[in-house]
CSV table of C-alpha atoms in Angstrom, one decimal:
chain,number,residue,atom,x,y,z
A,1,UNK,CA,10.8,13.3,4.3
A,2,UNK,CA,7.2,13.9,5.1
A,3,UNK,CA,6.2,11.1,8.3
A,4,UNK,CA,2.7,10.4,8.9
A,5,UNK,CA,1.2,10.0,12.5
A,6,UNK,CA,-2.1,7.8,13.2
A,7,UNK,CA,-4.0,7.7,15.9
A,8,UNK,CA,-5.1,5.1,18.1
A,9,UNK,CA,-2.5,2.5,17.2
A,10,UNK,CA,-5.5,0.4,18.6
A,11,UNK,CA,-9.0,0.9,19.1
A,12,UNK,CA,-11.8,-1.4,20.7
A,13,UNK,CA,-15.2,-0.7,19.7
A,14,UNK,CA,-18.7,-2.5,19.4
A,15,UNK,CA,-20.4,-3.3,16.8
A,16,UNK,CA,-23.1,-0.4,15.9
A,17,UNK,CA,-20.4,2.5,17.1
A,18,UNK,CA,-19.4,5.6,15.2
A,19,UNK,CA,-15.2,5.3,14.8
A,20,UNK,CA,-13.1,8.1,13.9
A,21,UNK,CA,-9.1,7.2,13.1
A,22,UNK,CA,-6.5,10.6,12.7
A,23,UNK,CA,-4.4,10.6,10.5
A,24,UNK,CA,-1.3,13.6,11.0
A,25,UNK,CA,1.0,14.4,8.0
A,26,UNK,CA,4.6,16.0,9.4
A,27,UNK,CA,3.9,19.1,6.5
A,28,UNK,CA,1.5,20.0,4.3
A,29,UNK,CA,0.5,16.8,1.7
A,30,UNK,CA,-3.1,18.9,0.2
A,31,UNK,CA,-5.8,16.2,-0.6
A,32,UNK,CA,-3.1,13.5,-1.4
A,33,UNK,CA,-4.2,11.0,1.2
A,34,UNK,CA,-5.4,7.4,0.6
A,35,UNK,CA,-7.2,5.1,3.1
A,36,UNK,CA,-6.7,1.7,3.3
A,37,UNK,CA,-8.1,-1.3,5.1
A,38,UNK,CA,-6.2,-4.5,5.9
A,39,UNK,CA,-7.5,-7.9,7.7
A,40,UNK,CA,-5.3,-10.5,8.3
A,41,UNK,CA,-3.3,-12.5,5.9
A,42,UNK,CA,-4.7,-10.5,2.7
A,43,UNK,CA,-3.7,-7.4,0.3
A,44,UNK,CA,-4.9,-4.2,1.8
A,45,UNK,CA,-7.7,-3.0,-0.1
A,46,UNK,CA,-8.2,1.1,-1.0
A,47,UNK,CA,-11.1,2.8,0.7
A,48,UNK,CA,-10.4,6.4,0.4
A,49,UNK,CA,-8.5,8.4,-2.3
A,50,UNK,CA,-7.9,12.4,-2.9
A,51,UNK,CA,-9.2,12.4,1.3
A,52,UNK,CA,-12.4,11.8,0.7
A,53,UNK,CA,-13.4,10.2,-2.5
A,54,UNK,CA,-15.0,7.2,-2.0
A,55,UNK,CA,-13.7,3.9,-3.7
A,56,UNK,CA,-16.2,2.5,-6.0
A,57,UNK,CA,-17.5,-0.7,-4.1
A,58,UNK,CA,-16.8,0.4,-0.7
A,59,UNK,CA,-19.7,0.8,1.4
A,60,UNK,CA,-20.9,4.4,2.3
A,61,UNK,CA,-20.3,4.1,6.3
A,62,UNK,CA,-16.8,5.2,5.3
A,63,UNK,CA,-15.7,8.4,4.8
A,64,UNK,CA,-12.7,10.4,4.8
A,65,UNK,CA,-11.9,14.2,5.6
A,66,UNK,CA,-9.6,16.3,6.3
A,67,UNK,CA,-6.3,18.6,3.8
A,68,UNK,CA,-2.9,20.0,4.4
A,69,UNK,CA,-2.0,18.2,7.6
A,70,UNK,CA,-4.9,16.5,9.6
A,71,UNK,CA,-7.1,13.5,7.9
A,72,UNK,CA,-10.1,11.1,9.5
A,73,UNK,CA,-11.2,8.2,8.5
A,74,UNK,CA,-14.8,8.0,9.7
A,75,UNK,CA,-17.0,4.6,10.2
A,76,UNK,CA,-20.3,5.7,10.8
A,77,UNK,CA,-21.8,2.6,12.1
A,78,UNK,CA,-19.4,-0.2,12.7
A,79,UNK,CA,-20.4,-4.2,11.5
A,80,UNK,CA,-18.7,-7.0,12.1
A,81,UNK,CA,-16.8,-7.1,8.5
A,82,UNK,CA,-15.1,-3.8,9.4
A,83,UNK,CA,-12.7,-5.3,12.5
A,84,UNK,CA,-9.4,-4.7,10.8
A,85,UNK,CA,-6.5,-2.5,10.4
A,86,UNK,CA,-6.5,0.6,8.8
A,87,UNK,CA,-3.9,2.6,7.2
A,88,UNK,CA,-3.4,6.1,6.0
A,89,UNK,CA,-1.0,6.7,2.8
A,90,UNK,CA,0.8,10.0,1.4
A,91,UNK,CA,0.9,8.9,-2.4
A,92,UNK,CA,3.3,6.6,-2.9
A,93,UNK,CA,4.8,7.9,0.6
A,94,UNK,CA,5.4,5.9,3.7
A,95,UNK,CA,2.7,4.8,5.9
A,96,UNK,CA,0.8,5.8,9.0
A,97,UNK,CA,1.6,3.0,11.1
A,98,UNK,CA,-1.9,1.4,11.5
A,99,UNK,CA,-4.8,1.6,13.1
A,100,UNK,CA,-6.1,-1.8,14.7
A,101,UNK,CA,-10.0,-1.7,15.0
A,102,UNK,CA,-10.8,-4.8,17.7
A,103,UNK,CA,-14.1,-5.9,18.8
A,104,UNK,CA,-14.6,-4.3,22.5
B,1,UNK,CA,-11.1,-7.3,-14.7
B,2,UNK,CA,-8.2,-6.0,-13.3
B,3,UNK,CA,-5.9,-8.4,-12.0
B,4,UNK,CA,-2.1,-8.2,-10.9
B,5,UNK,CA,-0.8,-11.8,-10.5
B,6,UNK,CA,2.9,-12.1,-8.0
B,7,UNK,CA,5.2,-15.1,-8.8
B,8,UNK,CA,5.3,-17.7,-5.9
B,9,UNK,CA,7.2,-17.7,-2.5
B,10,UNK,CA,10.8,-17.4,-2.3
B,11,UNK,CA,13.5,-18.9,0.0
B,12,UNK,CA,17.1,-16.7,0.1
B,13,UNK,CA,20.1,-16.9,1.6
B,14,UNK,CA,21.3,-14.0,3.4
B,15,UNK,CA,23.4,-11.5,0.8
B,16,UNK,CA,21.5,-13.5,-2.0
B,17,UNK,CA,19.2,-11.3,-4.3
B,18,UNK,CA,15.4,-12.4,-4.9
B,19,UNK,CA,13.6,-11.0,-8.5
B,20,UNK,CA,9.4,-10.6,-7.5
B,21,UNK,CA,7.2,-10.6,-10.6
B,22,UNK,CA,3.7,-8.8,-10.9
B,23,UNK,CA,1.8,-9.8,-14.1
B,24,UNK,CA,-1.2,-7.7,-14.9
B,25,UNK,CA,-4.3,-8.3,-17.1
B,26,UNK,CA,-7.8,-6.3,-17.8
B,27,UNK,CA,-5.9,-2.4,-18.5
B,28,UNK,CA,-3.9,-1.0,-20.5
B,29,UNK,CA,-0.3,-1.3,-18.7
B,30,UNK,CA,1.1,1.7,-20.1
B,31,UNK,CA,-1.6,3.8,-18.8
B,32,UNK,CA,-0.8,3.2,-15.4
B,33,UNK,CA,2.1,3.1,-12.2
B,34,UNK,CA,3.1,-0.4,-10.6
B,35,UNK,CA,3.9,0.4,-6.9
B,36,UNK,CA,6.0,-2.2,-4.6
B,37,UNK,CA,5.1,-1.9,-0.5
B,38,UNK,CA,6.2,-4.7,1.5
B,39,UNK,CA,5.2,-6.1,5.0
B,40,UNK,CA,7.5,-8.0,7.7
B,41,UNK,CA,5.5,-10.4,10.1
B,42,UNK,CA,3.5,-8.8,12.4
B,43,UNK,CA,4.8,-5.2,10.9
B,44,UNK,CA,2.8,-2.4,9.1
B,45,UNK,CA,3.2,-1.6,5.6
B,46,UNK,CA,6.4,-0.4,4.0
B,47,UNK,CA,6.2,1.0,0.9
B,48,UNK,CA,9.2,0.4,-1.3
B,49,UNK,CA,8.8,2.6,-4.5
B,50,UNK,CA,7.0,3.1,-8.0
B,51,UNK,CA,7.9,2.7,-11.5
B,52,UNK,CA,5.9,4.1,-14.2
B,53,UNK,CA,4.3,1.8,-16.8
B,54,UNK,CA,4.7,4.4,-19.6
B,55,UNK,CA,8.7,5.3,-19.4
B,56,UNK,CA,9.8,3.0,-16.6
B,57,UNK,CA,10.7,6.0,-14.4
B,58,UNK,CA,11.3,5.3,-10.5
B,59,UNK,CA,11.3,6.7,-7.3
B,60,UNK,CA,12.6,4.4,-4.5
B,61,UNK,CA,11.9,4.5,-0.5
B,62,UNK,CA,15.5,6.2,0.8
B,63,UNK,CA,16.3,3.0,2.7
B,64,UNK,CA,16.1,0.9,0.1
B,65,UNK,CA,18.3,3.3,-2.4
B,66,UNK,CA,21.0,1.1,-3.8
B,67,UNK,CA,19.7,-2.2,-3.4
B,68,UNK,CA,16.0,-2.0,-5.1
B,69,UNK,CA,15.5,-2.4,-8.7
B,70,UNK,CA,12.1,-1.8,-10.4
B,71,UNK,CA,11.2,-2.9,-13.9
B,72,UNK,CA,8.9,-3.2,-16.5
B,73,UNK,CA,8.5,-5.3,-19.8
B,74,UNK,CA,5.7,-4.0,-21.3
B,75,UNK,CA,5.3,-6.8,-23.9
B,76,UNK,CA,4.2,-8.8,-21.1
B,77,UNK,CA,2.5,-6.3,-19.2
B,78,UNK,CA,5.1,-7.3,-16.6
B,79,UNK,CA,6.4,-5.5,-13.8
B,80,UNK,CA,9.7,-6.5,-11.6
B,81,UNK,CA,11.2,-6.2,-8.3
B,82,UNK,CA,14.6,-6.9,-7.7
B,83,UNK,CA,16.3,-6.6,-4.2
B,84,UNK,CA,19.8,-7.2,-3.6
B,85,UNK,CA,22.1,-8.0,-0.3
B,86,UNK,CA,19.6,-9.6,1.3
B,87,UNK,CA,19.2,-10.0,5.3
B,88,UNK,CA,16.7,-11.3,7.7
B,89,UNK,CA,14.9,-8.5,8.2
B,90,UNK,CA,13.7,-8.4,4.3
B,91,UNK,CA,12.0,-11.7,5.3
B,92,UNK,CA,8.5,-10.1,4.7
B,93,UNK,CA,5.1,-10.5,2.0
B,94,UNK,CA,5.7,-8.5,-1.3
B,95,UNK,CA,2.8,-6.5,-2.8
B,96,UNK,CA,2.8,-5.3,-6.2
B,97,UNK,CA,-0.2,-2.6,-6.8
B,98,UNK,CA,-1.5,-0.4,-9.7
B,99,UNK,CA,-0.9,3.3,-8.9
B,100,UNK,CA,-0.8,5.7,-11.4
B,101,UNK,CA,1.0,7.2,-14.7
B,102,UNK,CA,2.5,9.7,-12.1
B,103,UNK,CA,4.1,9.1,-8.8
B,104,UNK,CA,1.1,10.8,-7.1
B,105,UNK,CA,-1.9,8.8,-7.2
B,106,UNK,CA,-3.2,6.0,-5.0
B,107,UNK,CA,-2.9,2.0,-5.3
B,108,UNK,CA,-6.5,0.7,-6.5
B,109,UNK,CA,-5.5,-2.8,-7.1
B,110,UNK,CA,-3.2,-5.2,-5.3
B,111,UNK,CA,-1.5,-8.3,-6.0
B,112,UNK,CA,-1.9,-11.5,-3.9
B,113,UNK,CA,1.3,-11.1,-2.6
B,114,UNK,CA,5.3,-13.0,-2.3
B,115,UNK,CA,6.1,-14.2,0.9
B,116,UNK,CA,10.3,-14.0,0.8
B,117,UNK,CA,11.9,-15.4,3.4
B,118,UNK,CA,15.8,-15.0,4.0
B,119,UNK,CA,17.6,-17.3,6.2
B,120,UNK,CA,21.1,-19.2,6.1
């Protein structure tokens, strides 16, 4: 079974800061990586499909990057909405096992 | 707009079995996946497995091989988890999500989630 690796488990930042999260696949998964963001006590909600397509609706400070193995999910320039916990996806796949972005 | 609506919170025994439902409106059902992912408290996501909208095919997570059941009734645009033997550590919020026709593809919209809770 293919595991996926993130990196940081947790990450304190301010607001205004550039944040990058890795995201590691165990074998080759080609563009099929979603990004997801998840705040406390509600659904997670998609940001990133196919690596880097961005979600209609979701602001342009986040990207995605990355095929075959390695993956980021980049922030740009963080505001206060984005403190959360992010997660990377192989389609319908397990899990990376979060990210939590805190407020440093 | 699209929409998946979960039936309400759940109390089970241990070895009891608990049936989630996820109603969706504003697509065409058939057109798209339903995928299942699950969260313990305090834990990351789990996902649990798909089932197509168009055929009812599945693929389930390995650990859950045996005791998950996925369905559909497309008359209702309804879409059903079943889990079997259950024990305290399936205490956890259910998430239903549309994914696509084929098991590739990501989850674009989520349900509001099932809290189950299993304890004698």
């Amino acid at each position: 079974d293919i595991q996926m690796t993130q990196s940081p488990s947790t990450l304190s930042a301010s607001v205004g800061d550039r944040v990058t999260i890795t995201c590691r696949a165990s074998q080759s998964i080609a563009s099929w990586l979603a990004w997801y963001q998840q705040k406390p006590g509600k659904a997670p909600n998609l940001l990133i499909y196919d690596a880097s397509s961005l979600q209609s609706g979701v602001p342009s400070r986040f990207s995605g990057s990355g095929s075959g193995t390695e993956f980021t999910l980049t922030i740009s320039s963080l505001q206060p909405d984005d403190f959360a916990t992010y997660y990377c996806q192989h389609y319908n796949k397990p899990f990376g096992q979060g990210t939590k972005v805190e407020i440093k | 707009q699209v929409q998946l609506v979960q039936s309400g919170a759940e109390v089970k025994k241990p070895g009891a079995s608990v049936k989630v439902s996820c109603k969706a409106s504003g697509y065409t059902f058939t057109n798209y996946g339903i995928t299942w992912v699950r969260q313990a408290p305090g834990q990351g996501l789990e996902w649990m497995g798909w089932i197509s909208g168009y055929d009812g095919n599945t693929n389930y997570a390995q650990k859950l091989q045996g005791r998950v059941t996925m369905t559909t009734d497309t008359s209702t645009s309804t879409a059903y988890m079943e889990l079997s033997s259950l024990r305290s550590d399936d205490t956890a919020v259910y998430y239903c999500a549309r994914g696509g026709s084929q098991l590739l593809y990501w989850a674009d919209y989520w349900g509001q989630g099932t809290l189950v809770t299993v304890s004698s």
